[in-house]
JSON list of C-alpha atoms in Angstrom, two decimals:
[
{"chain": "Q", "resi": 1183, "resn": "THR", "atom": "CA", "xyz": [-6.63, -14.94, 4.61]},
{"chain": "Q", "resi": 1184, "resn": "GLN", "atom": "CA", "xyz": [-5.27, -11.58, 5.42]},
{"chain": "Q", "resi": 1185, "resn": "LEU", "atom": "CA", "xyz": [-1.84, -12.27, 7.15]},
{"chain": "Q", "resi": 1186, "resn": "LEU", "atom": "CA", "xyz": [-3.15, -8.86, 8.58]},
{"chain": "Q", "resi": 1187, "resn": "GLU", "atom": "CA", "xyz": [-6.74, -7.74, 10.42]},
{"chain": "Q", "resi": 1188, "resn": "GLN", "atom": "CA", "xyz": [-8.37, -4.54, 10.12]},
{"chain": "Q", "resi": 1189, "resn": "SER", "atom": "CA", "xyz": [-11.34, -3.83, 12.41]},
{"chain": "Q", "resi": 1190, "resn": "PRO", "atom": "CA", "xyz": [-14.22, -2.76, 11.20]},
{"chain": "Q", "resi": 1191, "resn": "GLN", "atom": "CA", "xyz": [-14.57, -2.74, 8.00]},
{"chain": "Q", "resi": 1192, "resn": "PHE", "atom": "CA", "xyz": [-16.58, 0.03, 7.58]},
{"chain": "Q", "resi": 1193, "resn": "LEU", "atom": "CA", "xyz": [-17.45, 2.79, 10.80]},
{"chain": "Q", "resi": 1194, "resn": "SER", "atom": "CA", "xyz": [-19.76, 5.64, 10.23]},
{"chain": "Q", "resi": 1195, "resn": "ILE", "atom": "CA", "xyz": [-19.25, 8.24, 12.53]},
{"chain": "Q", "resi": 1196, "resn": "GLN", "atom": "CA", "xyz": [-21.16, 12.38, 12.75]},
{"chain": "Q", "resi": 1197, "resn": "GLU", "atom": "CA", "xyz": [-18.05, 14.99, 13.04]},
{"chain": "Q", "resi": 1198, "resn": "GLY", "atom": "CA", "xyz": [-16.19, 15.40, 16.68]},
{"chain": "Q", "resi": 1199, "resn": "GLU", "atom": "CA", "xyz": [-17.54, 12.29, 18.03]},
{"chain": "Q", "resi": 1200, "resn": "ASN", "atom": "CA", "xyz": [-13.87, 9.92, 18.61]},
{"chain": "Q", "resi": 1201, "resn": "LEU", "atom": "CA", "xyz": [-12.58, 6.23, 17.20]},
{"chain": "Q", "resi": 1202, "resn": "THR", "atom": "CA", "xyz": [-10.27, 3.62, 17.41]},
{"chain": "Q", "resi": 1203, "resn": "VAL", "atom": "CA", "xyz": [-9.51, 1.35, 14.26]},
{"chain": "Q", "resi": 1204, "resn": "TYR", "atom": "CA", "xyz": [-7.35, -2.18, 14.53]},
{"chain": "Q", "resi": 1205, "resn": "CYS", "atom": "CA", "xyz": [-5.52, -3.73, 12.83]},
{"chain": "Q", "resi": 1206, "resn": "ASN", "atom": "CA", "xyz": [-4.95, -7.99, 14.41]},
{"chain": "Q", "resi": 1207, "resn": "SER", "atom": "CA", "xyz": [-1.77, -10.83, 12.97]},
{"chain": "Q", "resi": 1208, "resn": "SER", "atom": "CA", "xyz": [-0.87, -13.68, 14.69]},
{"chain": "Q", "resi": 1209, "resn": "SER", "atom": "CA", "xyz": [2.86, -12.84, 13.30]},
{"chain": "Q", "resi": 1210, "resn": "VAL", "atom": "CA", "xyz": [5.70, -10.19, 14.65]},
{"chain": "Q", "resi": 1211, "resn": "PHE", "atom": "CA", "xyz": [6.91, -7.03, 12.17]},
{"chain": "Q", "resi": 1212, "resn": "SER", "atom": "CA", "xyz": [9.17, -5.21, 12.05]},
{"chain": "Q", "resi": 1213, "resn": "SER", "atom": "CA", "xyz": [7.95, -1.96, 11.56]},
{"chain": "Q", "resi": 1214, "resn": "LEU", "atom": "CA", "xyz": [3.78, -1.19, 10.74]},
{"chain": "Q", "resi": 1215, "resn": "GLN", "atom": "CA", "xyz": [2.79, 1.13, 8.84]},
{"chain": "Q", "resi": 1216, "resn": "TRP", "atom": "CA", "xyz": [-0.90, 3.31, 8.89]},
{"chain": "Q", "resi": 1217, "resn": "TYR", "atom": "CA", "xyz": [-1.60, 4.72, 5.68]},
{"chain": "Q", "resi": 1218, "resn": "ARG", "atom": "CA", "xyz": [-5.18, 6.80, 4.06]},
{"chain": "Q", "resi": 1219, "resn": "GLN", "atom": "CA", "xyz": [-6.69, 6.57, 0.96]},
{"chain": "Q", "resi": 1220, "resn": "GLU", "atom": "CA", "xyz": [-8.72, 8.25, -0.51]},
{"chain": "Q", "resi": 1221, "resn": "PRO", "atom": "CA", "xyz": [-10.20, 7.65, -4.10]},
{"chain": "Q", "resi": 1222, "resn": "GLY", "atom": "CA", "xyz": [-8.46, 7.07, -6.88]},
{"chain": "Q", "resi": 1223, "resn": "GLU", "atom": "CA", "xyz": [-5.56, 7.86, -5.38]},
{"chain": "Q", "resi": 1224, "resn": "GLY", "atom": "CA", "xyz": [-2.40, 6.16, -3.90]},
{"chain": "Q", "resi": 1225, "resn": "PRO", "atom": "CA", "xyz": [-2.14, 5.22, -0.28]},
{"chain": "Q", "resi": 1226, "resn": "VAL", "atom": "CA", "xyz": [-0.72, 8.38, 2.00]},
{"chain": "Q", "resi": 1227, "resn": "LEU", "atom": "CA", "xyz": [1.62, 7.18, 3.54]},
{"chain": "Q", "resi": 1228, "resn": "LEU", "atom": "CA", "xyz": [0.69, 8.49, 7.82]},
{"chain": "Q", "resi": 1229, "resn": "VAL", "atom": "CA", "xyz": [3.30, 6.73, 10.58]},
{"chain": "Q", "resi": 1230, "resn": "THR", "atom": "CA", "xyz": [6.00, 4.01, 10.69]},
{"chain": "Q", "resi": 1231, "resn": "VAL", "atom": "CA", "xyz": [6.12, 2.35, 14.50]},
{"chain": "Q", "resi": 1232, "resn": "VAL", "atom": "CA", "xyz": [8.88, 0.44, 15.07]},
{"chain": "Q", "resi": 1233, "resn": "THR", "atom": "CA", "xyz": [9.20, -0.77, 18.90]},
{"chain": "Q", "resi": 1234, "resn": "GLY", "atom": "CA", "xyz": [7.30, -2.28, 20.46]},
{"chain": "Q", "resi": 1235, "resn": "GLY", "atom": "CA", "xyz": [4.41, -1.21, 23.00]},
{"chain": "Q", "resi": 1236, "resn": "GLU", "atom": "CA", "xyz": [5.07, 2.79, 21.08]},
{"chain": "Q", "resi": 1237, "resn": "VAL", "atom": "CA", "xyz": [2.94, 5.27, 20.40]},
{"chain": "Q", "resi": 1238, "resn": "LYS", "atom": "CA", "xyz": [2.61, 8.17, 18.57]},
{"chain": "Q", "resi": 1239, "resn": "LYS", "atom": "CA", "xyz": [0.78, 11.18, 17.69]},
{"chain": "Q", "resi": 1240, "resn": "LEU", "atom": "CA", "xyz": [0.11, 13.36, 14.92]},
{"chain": "Q", "resi": 1241, "resn": "LYS", "atom": "CA", "xyz": [-2.08, 16.11, 16.12]},
{"chain": "Q", "resi": 1242, "resn": "ARG", "atom": "CA", "xyz": [-5.38, 14.44, 16.62]},
{"chain": "Q", "resi": 1243, "resn": "LEU", "atom": "CA", "xyz": [-4.18, 10.80, 15.67]},
{"chain": "Q", "resi": 1244, "resn": "THR", "atom": "CA", "xyz": [-2.88, 8.43, 18.03]},
{"chain": "Q", "resi": 1245, "resn": "PHE", "atom": "CA", "xyz": [-0.68, 5.30, 16.57]},
{"chain": "Q", "resi": 1246, "resn": "GLN", "atom": "CA", "xyz": [0.22, 2.05, 18.86]},
{"chain": "Q", "resi": 1247, "resn": "PHE", "atom": "CA", "xyz": [1.77, -0.63, 18.30]},
{"chain": "Q", "resi": 1248, "resn": "GLY", "atom": "CA", "xyz": [1.41, -3.69, 20.58]},
{"chain": "Q", "resi": 1249, "resn": "ASP", "atom": "CA", "xyz": [4.26, -4.97, 23.07]},
{"chain": "Q", "resi": 1250, "resn": "ALA", "atom": "CA", "xyz": [4.66, -7.68, 21.12]},
{"chain": "Q", "resi": 1251, "resn": "ARG", "atom": "CA", "xyz": [4.61, -6.27, 17.70]},
{"chain": "Q", "resi": 1252, "resn": "LYS", "atom": "CA", "xyz": [1.32, -7.86, 16.02]},
{"chain": "Q", "resi": 1253, "resn": "ASP", "atom": "CA", "xyz": [-0.95, -5.78, 16.68]},
{"chain": "Q", "resi": 1254, "resn": "SER", "atom": "CA", "xyz": [-1.80, -1.43, 15.82]},
{"chain": "Q", "resi": 1255, "resn": "SER", "atom": "CA", "xyz": [-4.25, 0.95, 16.72]},
{"chain": "Q", "resi": 1256, "resn": "LEU", "atom": "CA", "xyz": [-5.74, 4.02, 15.76]},
{"chain": "Q", "resi": 1257, "resn": "HIS", "atom": "CA", "xyz": [-7.17, 6.63, 17.55]},
{"chain": "Q", "resi": 1258, "resn": "ILE", "atom": "CA", "xyz": [-8.52, 9.54, 16.47]},
{"chain": "Q", "resi": 1259, "resn": "THR", "atom": "CA", "xyz": [-10.44, 12.75, 18.09]},
{"chain": "Q", "resi": 1260, "resn": "ALA", "atom": "CA", "xyz": [-13.13, 15.05, 17.47]},
{"chain": "Q", "resi": 1261, "resn": "ALA", "atom": "CA", "xyz": [-13.07, 13.58, 14.17]},
{"chain": "Q", "resi": 1262, "resn": "GLN", "atom": "CA", "xyz": [-13.49, 15.63, 11.05]},
{"chain": "Q", "resi": 1263, "resn": "THR", "atom": "CA", "xyz": [-15.59, 15.32, 7.78]},
{"chain": "Q", "resi": 1264, "resn": "GLY", "atom": "CA", "xyz": [-11.18, 15.58, 6.29]},
{"chain": "Q", "resi": 1265, "resn": "ASP", "atom": "CA", "xyz": [-10.75, 12.47, 8.35]},
{"chain": "Q", "resi": 1266, "resn": "THR", "atom": "CA", "xyz": [-13.09, 10.38, 5.62]},
{"chain": "Q", "resi": 1267, "resn": "GLY", "atom": "CA", "xyz": [-11.17, 7.75, 3.01]},
{"chain": "Q", "resi": 1268, "resn": "LEU", "atom": "CA", "xyz": [-9.26, 4.42, 4.09]},
{"chain": "Q", "resi": 1269, "resn": "TYR", "atom": "CA", "xyz": [-7.04, 3.74, 6.16]},
{"chain": "Q", "resi": 1270, "resn": "LEU", "atom": "CA", "xyz": [-5.07, 1.15, 5.91]},
{"chain": "Q", "resi": 1271, "resn": "CYS", "atom": "CA", "xyz": [-2.32, -1.20, 8.26]},
{"chain": "Q", "resi": 1272, "resn": "ALA", "atom": "CA", "xyz": [0.84, -2.24, 7.03]},
{"chain": "Q", "resi": 1273, "resn": "GLY", "atom": "CA", "xyz": [3.71, -4.68, 8.36]},
{"chain": "Q", "resi": 1274, "resn": "SER", "atom": "CA", "xyz": [7.30, -5.72, 6.96]},
{"chain": "Q", "resi": 1275, "resn": "ARG", "atom": "CA", "xyz": [8.33, -8.96, 8.37]},
{"chain": "Q", "resi": 1276, "resn": "ASN", "atom": "CA", "xyz": [12.46, -9.74, 7.95]},
{"chain": "Q", "resi": 1277, "resn": "ASN", "atom": "CA", "xyz": [11.90, -10.24, 4.22]},
{"chain": "Q", "resi": 1278, "resn": "ASN", "atom": "CA", "xyz": [11.90, -7.40, 2.17]},
{"chain": "Q", "resi": 1279, "resn": "ASP", "atom": "CA", "xyz": [7.32, -6.99, 1.23]},
{"chain": "Q", "resi": 1280, "resn": "MET", "atom": "CA", "xyz": [5.04, -4.40, 2.73]},
{"chain": "Q", "resi": 1281, "resn": "ARG", "atom": "CA", "xyz": [1.17, -6.89, 3.52]},
{"chain": "Q", "resi": 1282, "resn": "PHE", "atom": "CA", "xyz": [-1.60, -4.61, 4.13]},
{"chain": "Q", "resi": 1283, "resn": "GLY", "atom": "CA", "xyz": [-4.52, -5.08, 5.36]},
{"chain": "Q", "resi": 1284, "resn": "ALA", "atom": "CA", "xyz": [-8.12, -4.54, 3.43]},
{"chain": "Q", "resi": 1285, "resn": "GLY", "atom": "CA", "xyz": [-8.77, -1.53, 5.42]},
{"chain": "Q", "resi": 1286, "resn": "THR", "atom": "CA", "xyz": [-11.21, 0.43, 7.41]},
{"chain": "Q", "resi": 1287, "resn": "ARG", "atom": "CA", "xyz": [-13.57, 2.67, 5.36]},
{"chain": "Q", "resi": 1288, "resn": "LEU", "atom": "CA", "xyz": [-14.77, 5.71, 7.61]},
{"chain": "Q", "resi": 1289, "resn": "THR", "atom": "CA", "xyz": [-17.02, 7.56, 7.24]},
{"chain": "Q", "resi": 1290, "resn": "VAL", "atom": "CA", "xyz": [-17.41, 11.39, 8.98]},
{"chain": "Q", "resi": 1291, "resn": "LYS", "atom": "CA", "xyz": [-20.88, 12.78, 8.58]},
{"chain": "Q", "resi": 1292, "resn": "PRO", "atom": "CA", "xyz": [-21.35, 16.75, 8.77]},
{"chain": "V", "resi": 459, "resn": "ASP", "atom": "CA", "xyz": [9.69, 17.56, -5.89]},
{"chain": "V", "resi": 460, "resn": "ALA", "atom": "CA", "xyz": [8.72, 15.51, -7.95]},
{"chain": "V", "resi": 461, "resn": "GLY", "atom": "CA", "xyz": [7.01, 12.11, -6.14]},
{"chain": "V", "resi": 462, "resn": "VAL", "atom": "CA", "xyz": [6.36, 8.84, -6.89]},
{"chain": "V", "resi": 463, "resn": "THR", "atom": "CA", "xyz": [5.30, 9.21, -10.78]},
{"chain": "V", "resi": 464, "resn": "GLN", "atom": "CA", "xyz": [3.05, 6.18, -12.83]},
{"chain": "V", "resi": 465, "resn": "SER", "atom": "CA", "xyz": [1.73, 6.36, -16.02]},
{"chain": "V", "resi": 466, "resn": "PRO", "atom": "CA", "xyz": [-0.34, 6.00, -18.22]},
{"chain": "V", "resi": 467, "resn": "THR", "atom": "CA", "xyz": [-3.25, 7.02, -15.31]},
{"chain": "V", "resi": 468, "resn": "HIS", "atom": "CA", "xyz": [-5.80, 4.79, -16.87]},
{"chain": "V", "resi": 469, "resn": "LEU", "atom": "CA", "xyz": [-6.18, 2.18, -19.59]},
{"chain": "V", "resi": 470, "resn": "ILE", "atom": "CA", "xyz": [-8.33, -0.14, -21.01]},
{"chain": "V", "resi": 471, "resn": "LYS", "atom": "CA", "xyz": [-6.52, -3.33, -22.80]},
{"chain": "V", "resi": 472, "resn": "THR", "atom": "CA", "xyz": [-8.85, -6.10, -24.20]},
{"chain": "V", "resi": 473, "resn": "ARG", "atom": "CA", "xyz": [-8.86, -9.88, -22.81]},
{"chain": "V", "resi": 474, "resn": "GLY", "atom": "CA", "xyz": [-5.26, -11.53, -23.85]},
{"chain": "V", "resi": 475, "resn": "GLN", "atom": "CA", "xyz": [-3.66, -8.46, -24.20]},
{"chain": "V", "resi": 476, "resn": "HIS", "atom": "CA", "xyz": [-0.58, -7.44, -22.10]},
{"chain": "V", "resi": 477, "resn": "VAL", "atom": "CA", "xyz": [0.15, -3.89, -20.50]},
{"chain": "V", "resi": 478, "resn": "THR", "atom": "CA", "xyz": [3.36, -2.05, -19.55]},
{"chain": "V", "resi": 479, "resn": "LEU", "atom": "CA", "xyz": [2.46, -0.21, -16.74]},
{"chain": "V", "resi": 480, "resn": "ARG", "atom": "CA", "xyz": [5.96, 2.40, -16.21]},
{"chain": "V", "resi": 481, "resn": "CYS", "atom": "CA", "xyz": [6.84, 4.29, -12.32]},
{"chain": "V", "resi": 482, "resn": "SER", "atom": "CA", "xyz": [10.01, 6.76, -11.77]},
{"chain": "V", "resi": 483, "resn": "PRO", "atom": "CA", "xyz": [10.30, 6.94, -7.37]},
{"chain": "V", "resi": 484, "resn": "ILE", "atom": "CA", "xyz": [11.57, 9.92, -5.83]},
{"chain": "V", "resi": 485, "resn": "SER", "atom": "CA", "xyz": [15.29, 11.09, -6.31]},
{"chain": "V", "resi": 486, "resn": "GLY", "atom": "CA", "xyz": [17.21, 9.34, -5.18]},
{"chain": "V", "resi": 487, "resn": "HIS", "atom": "CA", "xyz": [15.09, 6.25, -4.37]},
{"chain": "V", "resi": 488, "resn": "LYS", "atom": "CA", "xyz": [16.66, 2.77, -4.73]},
{"chain": "V", "resi": 489, "resn": "SER", "atom": "CA", "xyz": [13.73, 0.60, -4.60]},
{"chain": "V", "resi": 490, "resn": "VAL", "atom": "CA", "xyz": [11.02, 0.19, -6.39]},
{"chain": "V", "resi": 491, "resn": "SER", "atom": "CA", "xyz": [7.53, -1.70, -5.15]},
{"chain": "V", "resi": 492, "resn": "TRP", "atom": "CA", "xyz": [4.27, -2.96, -7.21]},
{"chain": "V", "resi": 493, "resn": "TYR", "atom": "CA", "xyz": [0.76, -3.75, -5.78]},
{"chain": "V", "resi": 494, "resn": "GLN", "atom": "CA", "xyz": [-2.09, -4.94, -7.27]},
{"chain": "V", "resi": 495, "resn": "GLN", "atom": "CA", "xyz": [-5.57, -3.40, -5.01]},
{"chain": "V", "resi": 496, "resn": "VAL", "atom": "CA", "xyz": [-8.23, -4.47, -6.45]},
{"chain": "V", "resi": 497, "resn": "LEU", "atom": "CA", "xyz": [-12.22, -3.06, -5.40]},
{"chain": "V", "resi": 498, "resn": "GLY", "atom": "CA", "xyz": [-12.65, -3.32, -1.73]},
{"chain": "V", "resi": 499, "resn": "GLN", "atom": "CA", "xyz": [-9.80, -4.41, -0.16]},
{"chain": "V", "resi": 500, "resn": "GLY", "atom": "CA", "xyz": [-6.23, -3.53, 0.48]},
{"chain": "V", "resi": 501, "resn": "PRO", "atom": "CA", "xyz": [-3.36, -3.38, -1.48]},
{"chain": "V", "resi": 502, "resn": "GLN", "atom": "CA", "xyz": [-1.70, -6.93, -2.83]},
{"chain": "V", "resi": 503, "resn": "PHE", "atom": "CA", "xyz": [2.59, -6.99, -3.14]},
{"chain": "V", "resi": 504, "resn": "ILE", "atom": "CA", "xyz": [3.10, -8.15, -6.71]},
{"chain": "V", "resi": 505, "resn": "PHE", "atom": "CA", "xyz": [7.13, -7.80, -6.84]},
{"chain": "V", "resi": 506, "resn": "GLN", "atom": "CA", "xyz": [9.64, -4.96, -4.90]},
{"chain": "V", "resi": 507, "resn": "TYR", "atom": "CA", "xyz": [13.08, -4.52, -6.38]},
{"chain": "V", "resi": 508, "resn": "TYR", "atom": "CA", "xyz": [16.22, -3.03, -5.10]},
{"chain": "V", "resi": 509, "resn": "GLU", "atom": "CA", "xyz": [18.91, -2.10, -7.42]},
{"chain": "V", "resi": 510, "resn": "LYS", "atom": "CA", "xyz": [17.76, -4.01, -10.61]},
{"chain": "V", "resi": 511, "resn": "GLU", "atom": "CA", "xyz": [17.55, -7.29, -8.48]},
{"chain": "V", "resi": 512, "resn": "GLU", "atom": "CA", "xyz": [13.97, -9.04, -7.65]},
{"chain": "V", "resi": 513, "resn": "ARG", "atom": "CA", "xyz": [13.78, -8.98, -3.67]},
{"chain": "V", "resi": 514, "resn": "GLY", "atom": "CA", "xyz": [10.90, -9.59, -3.15]},
{"chain": "V", "resi": 515, "resn": "ARG", "atom": "CA", "xyz": [7.88, -11.46, -5.36]},
{"chain": "V", "resi": 516, "resn": "GLY", "atom": "CA", "xyz": [3.89, -12.13, -3.63]},
{"chain": "V", "resi": 517, "resn": "ASN", "atom": "CA", "xyz": [1.22, -14.67, -4.97]},
{"chain": "V", "resi": 518, "resn": "PHE", "atom": "CA", "xyz": [0.59, -13.76, -8.32]},
{"chain": "V", "resi": 519, "resn": "PRO", "atom": "CA", "xyz": [1.31, -16.02, -11.47]},
{"chain": "V", "resi": 520, "resn": "ASP", "atom": "CA", "xyz": [4.65, -15.72, -13.98]},
{"chain": "V", "resi": 521, "resn": "ARG", "atom": "CA", "xyz": [1.50, -14.09, -16.84]},
{"chain": "V", "resi": 522, "resn": "PHE", "atom": "CA", "xyz": [2.96, -10.96, -14.22]},
{"chain": "V", "resi": 523, "resn": "SER", "atom": "CA", "xyz": [6.81, -9.76, -14.17]},
{"chain": "V", "resi": 524, "resn": "ALA", "atom": "CA", "xyz": [9.25, -6.41, -13.87]},
{"chain": "V", "resi": 525, "resn": "ARG", "atom": "CA", "xyz": [12.17, -4.62, -14.32]},
{"chain": "V", "resi": 526, "resn": "GLN", "atom": "CA", "xyz": [14.08, -1.96, -12.53]},
{"chain": "V", "resi": 527, "resn": "PHE", "atom": "CA", "xyz": [16.66, -0.28, -15.29]},
{"chain": "V", "resi": 528, "resn": "PRO", "atom": "CA", "xyz": [19.61, 1.93, -14.09]},
{"chain": "V", "resi": 529, "resn": "ASN", "atom": "CA", "xyz": [17.85, 4.95, -13.21]},
{"chain": "V", "resi": 530, "resn": "TYR", "atom": "CA", "xyz": [15.33, 2.91, -10.28]},
{"chain": "V", "resi": 531, "resn": "SER", "atom": "CA", "xyz": [12.68, 3.33, -13.02]},
{"chain": "V", "resi": 532, "resn": "SER", "atom": "CA", "xyz": [10.51, -0.09, -13.70]},
{"chain": "V", "resi": 533, "resn": "GLU", "atom": "CA", "xyz": [8.14, -1.70, -15.93]},
{"chain": "V", "resi": 534, "resn": "LEU", "atom": "CA", "xyz": [5.41, -3.39, -14.65]},
{"chain": "V", "resi": 535, "resn": "ASN", "atom": "CA", "xyz": [3.65, -5.95, -17.53]},
{"chain": "V", "resi": 536, "resn": "VAL", "atom": "CA", "xyz": [1.30, -8.28, -17.16]},
{"chain": "V", "resi": 537, "resn": "ASN", "atom": "CA", "xyz": [0.78, -10.69, -20.42]},
{"chain": "V", "resi": 538, "resn": "ALA", "atom": "CA", "xyz": [-2.63, -12.88, -21.21]},
{"chain": "V", "resi": 539, "resn": "LEU", "atom": "CA", "xyz": [-5.06, -9.66, -19.67]},
{"chain": "V", "resi": 540, "resn": "LEU", "atom": "CA", "xyz": [-7.88, -11.64, -17.56]},
{"chain": "V", "resi": 541, "resn": "LEU", "atom": "CA", "xyz": [-10.98, -9.92, -16.43]},
{"chain": "V", "resi": 542, "resn": "GLY", "atom": "CA", "xyz": [-9.60, -10.50, -13.29]},
{"chain": "V", "resi": 543, "resn": "ASP", "atom": "CA", "xyz": [-6.51, -8.40, -13.57]},
{"chain": "V", "resi": 544, "resn": "SER", "atom": "CA", "xyz": [-8.64, -5.09, -13.64]},
{"chain": "V", "resi": 545, "resn": "ALA", "atom": "CA", "xyz": [-7.39, -3.59, -10.72]},
{"chain": "V", "resi": 546, "resn": "LEU", "atom": "CA", "xyz": [-5.77, -0.19, -9.55]},
{"chain": "V", "resi": 547, "resn": "TYR", "atom": "CA", "xyz": [-1.76, -1.44, -9.69]},
{"chain": "V", "resi": 548, "resn": "LEU", "atom": "CA", "xyz": [0.01, 0.95, -7.43]},
{"chain": "V", "resi": 549, "resn": "CYS", "atom": "CA", "xyz": [4.36, 1.59, -6.69]},
{"chain": "V", "resi": 550, "resn": "ALA", "atom": "CA", "xyz": [5.93, 2.59, -4.17]},
{"chain": "V", "resi": 551, "resn": "SER", "atom": "CA", "xyz": [9.58, 3.71, -3.48]},
{"chain": "V", "resi": 552, "resn": "SER", "atom": "CA", "xyz": [11.49, 3.83, -0.63]},
{"chain": "V", "resi": 553, "resn": "LEU", "atom": "CA", "xyz": [15.15, 4.91, -0.13]},
{"chain": "V", "resi": 554, "resn": "LEU", "atom": "CA", "xyz": [16.24, 1.78, 0.73]},
{"chain": "V", "resi": 555, "resn": "GLY", "atom": "CA", "xyz": [15.41, -2.51, 0.44]},
{"chain": "V", "resi": 556, "resn": "HIS", "atom": "CA", "xyz": [15.14, -3.45, 3.82]},
{"chain": "V", "resi": 557, "resn": "PRO", "atom": "CA", "xyz": [11.90, -3.02, 5.71]},
{"chain": "V", "resi": 558, "resn": "ASN", "atom": "CA", "xyz": [11.68, -0.38, 8.37]},
{"chain": "V", "resi": 559, "resn": "THR", "atom": "CA", "xyz": [12.48, 2.24, 5.21]},
{"chain": "V", "resi": 560, "resn": "GLU", "atom": "CA", "xyz": [8.95, 3.77, 5.15]},
{"chain": "V", "resi": 561, "resn": "ALA", "atom": "CA", "xyz": [7.28, 3.67, 1.56]},
{"chain": "V", "resi": 562, "resn": "PHE", "atom": "CA", "xyz": [5.94, 6.62, -0.48]},
{"chain": "V", "resi": 563, "resn": "PHE", "atom": "CA", "xyz": [3.30, 5.47, -3.30]},
{"chain": "V", "resi": 564, "resn": "GLY", "atom": "CA", "xyz": [1.96, 6.77, -6.33]},
{"chain": "V", "resi": 565, "resn": "GLN", "atom": "CA", "xyz": [-1.28, 7.68, -7.50]},
{"chain": "V", "resi": 566, "resn": "GLY", "atom": "CA", "xyz": [-2.04, 4.06, -9.34]},
{"chain": "V", "resi": 567, "resn": "THR", "atom": "CA", "xyz": [-2.72, 3.32, -12.53]},
{"chain": "V", "resi": 568, "resn": "ARG", "atom": "CA", "xyz": [-6.44, 2.40, -13.21]},
{"chain": "V", "resi": 569, "resn": "LEU", "atom": "CA", "xyz": [-5.90, -0.84, -15.41]},
{"chain": "V", "resi": 570, "resn": "THR", "atom": "CA", "xyz": [-9.47, -2.37, -17.14]},
{"chain": "V", "resi": 571, "resn": "VAL", "atom": "CA", "xyz": [-9.63, -5.56, -19.15]},
{"chain": "V", "resi": 572, "resn": "VAL", "atom": "CA", "xyz": [-12.66, -5.86, -21.19]}
]
């Protein structure tokens, strides 16, 4: 059982559409990070959220951390083909390891 | 500035052999973590080292070991390789060893065990 459950597992949309992906857990995290990973490469950090209820915007990407710090969402507005990739959430608790979800594989078609 | 560098980028080994993977963190970063990513899954935590000491260990057998050197670079060793050890091995570096520090990943080492 994954500590962090991501949904949906796969998502295929047309360019210009909006989408939201989710990261859920029964555990409380001191921080949560979102990464995007391209095939054959390491994950690239997009954002870190720390405070419950926090909302961060990165151009067309909006990240939200749940009030109870157990869940998070990533919303992309007007998706572009360059947004295609594997989106991973990772949470840290009071110990030092960071645990990842299985990821959402996003495909944006032209 | 150089990012996290890992070597080699690709490796093919035979069952039963051992392998050593290497990681150089971002300059100034003192913490290194290792992850295993099997195709289609998210990275699974193996080890974290901070200031040359092991700070965390994931659910991996004793065949997996690691160490961190005085210059903060790190090695991951895997003995008695199994077919199931085939994966992308990722190294992440962070400035400090506590949970809210952002982690930056290398491009990984693709290990294939045949």
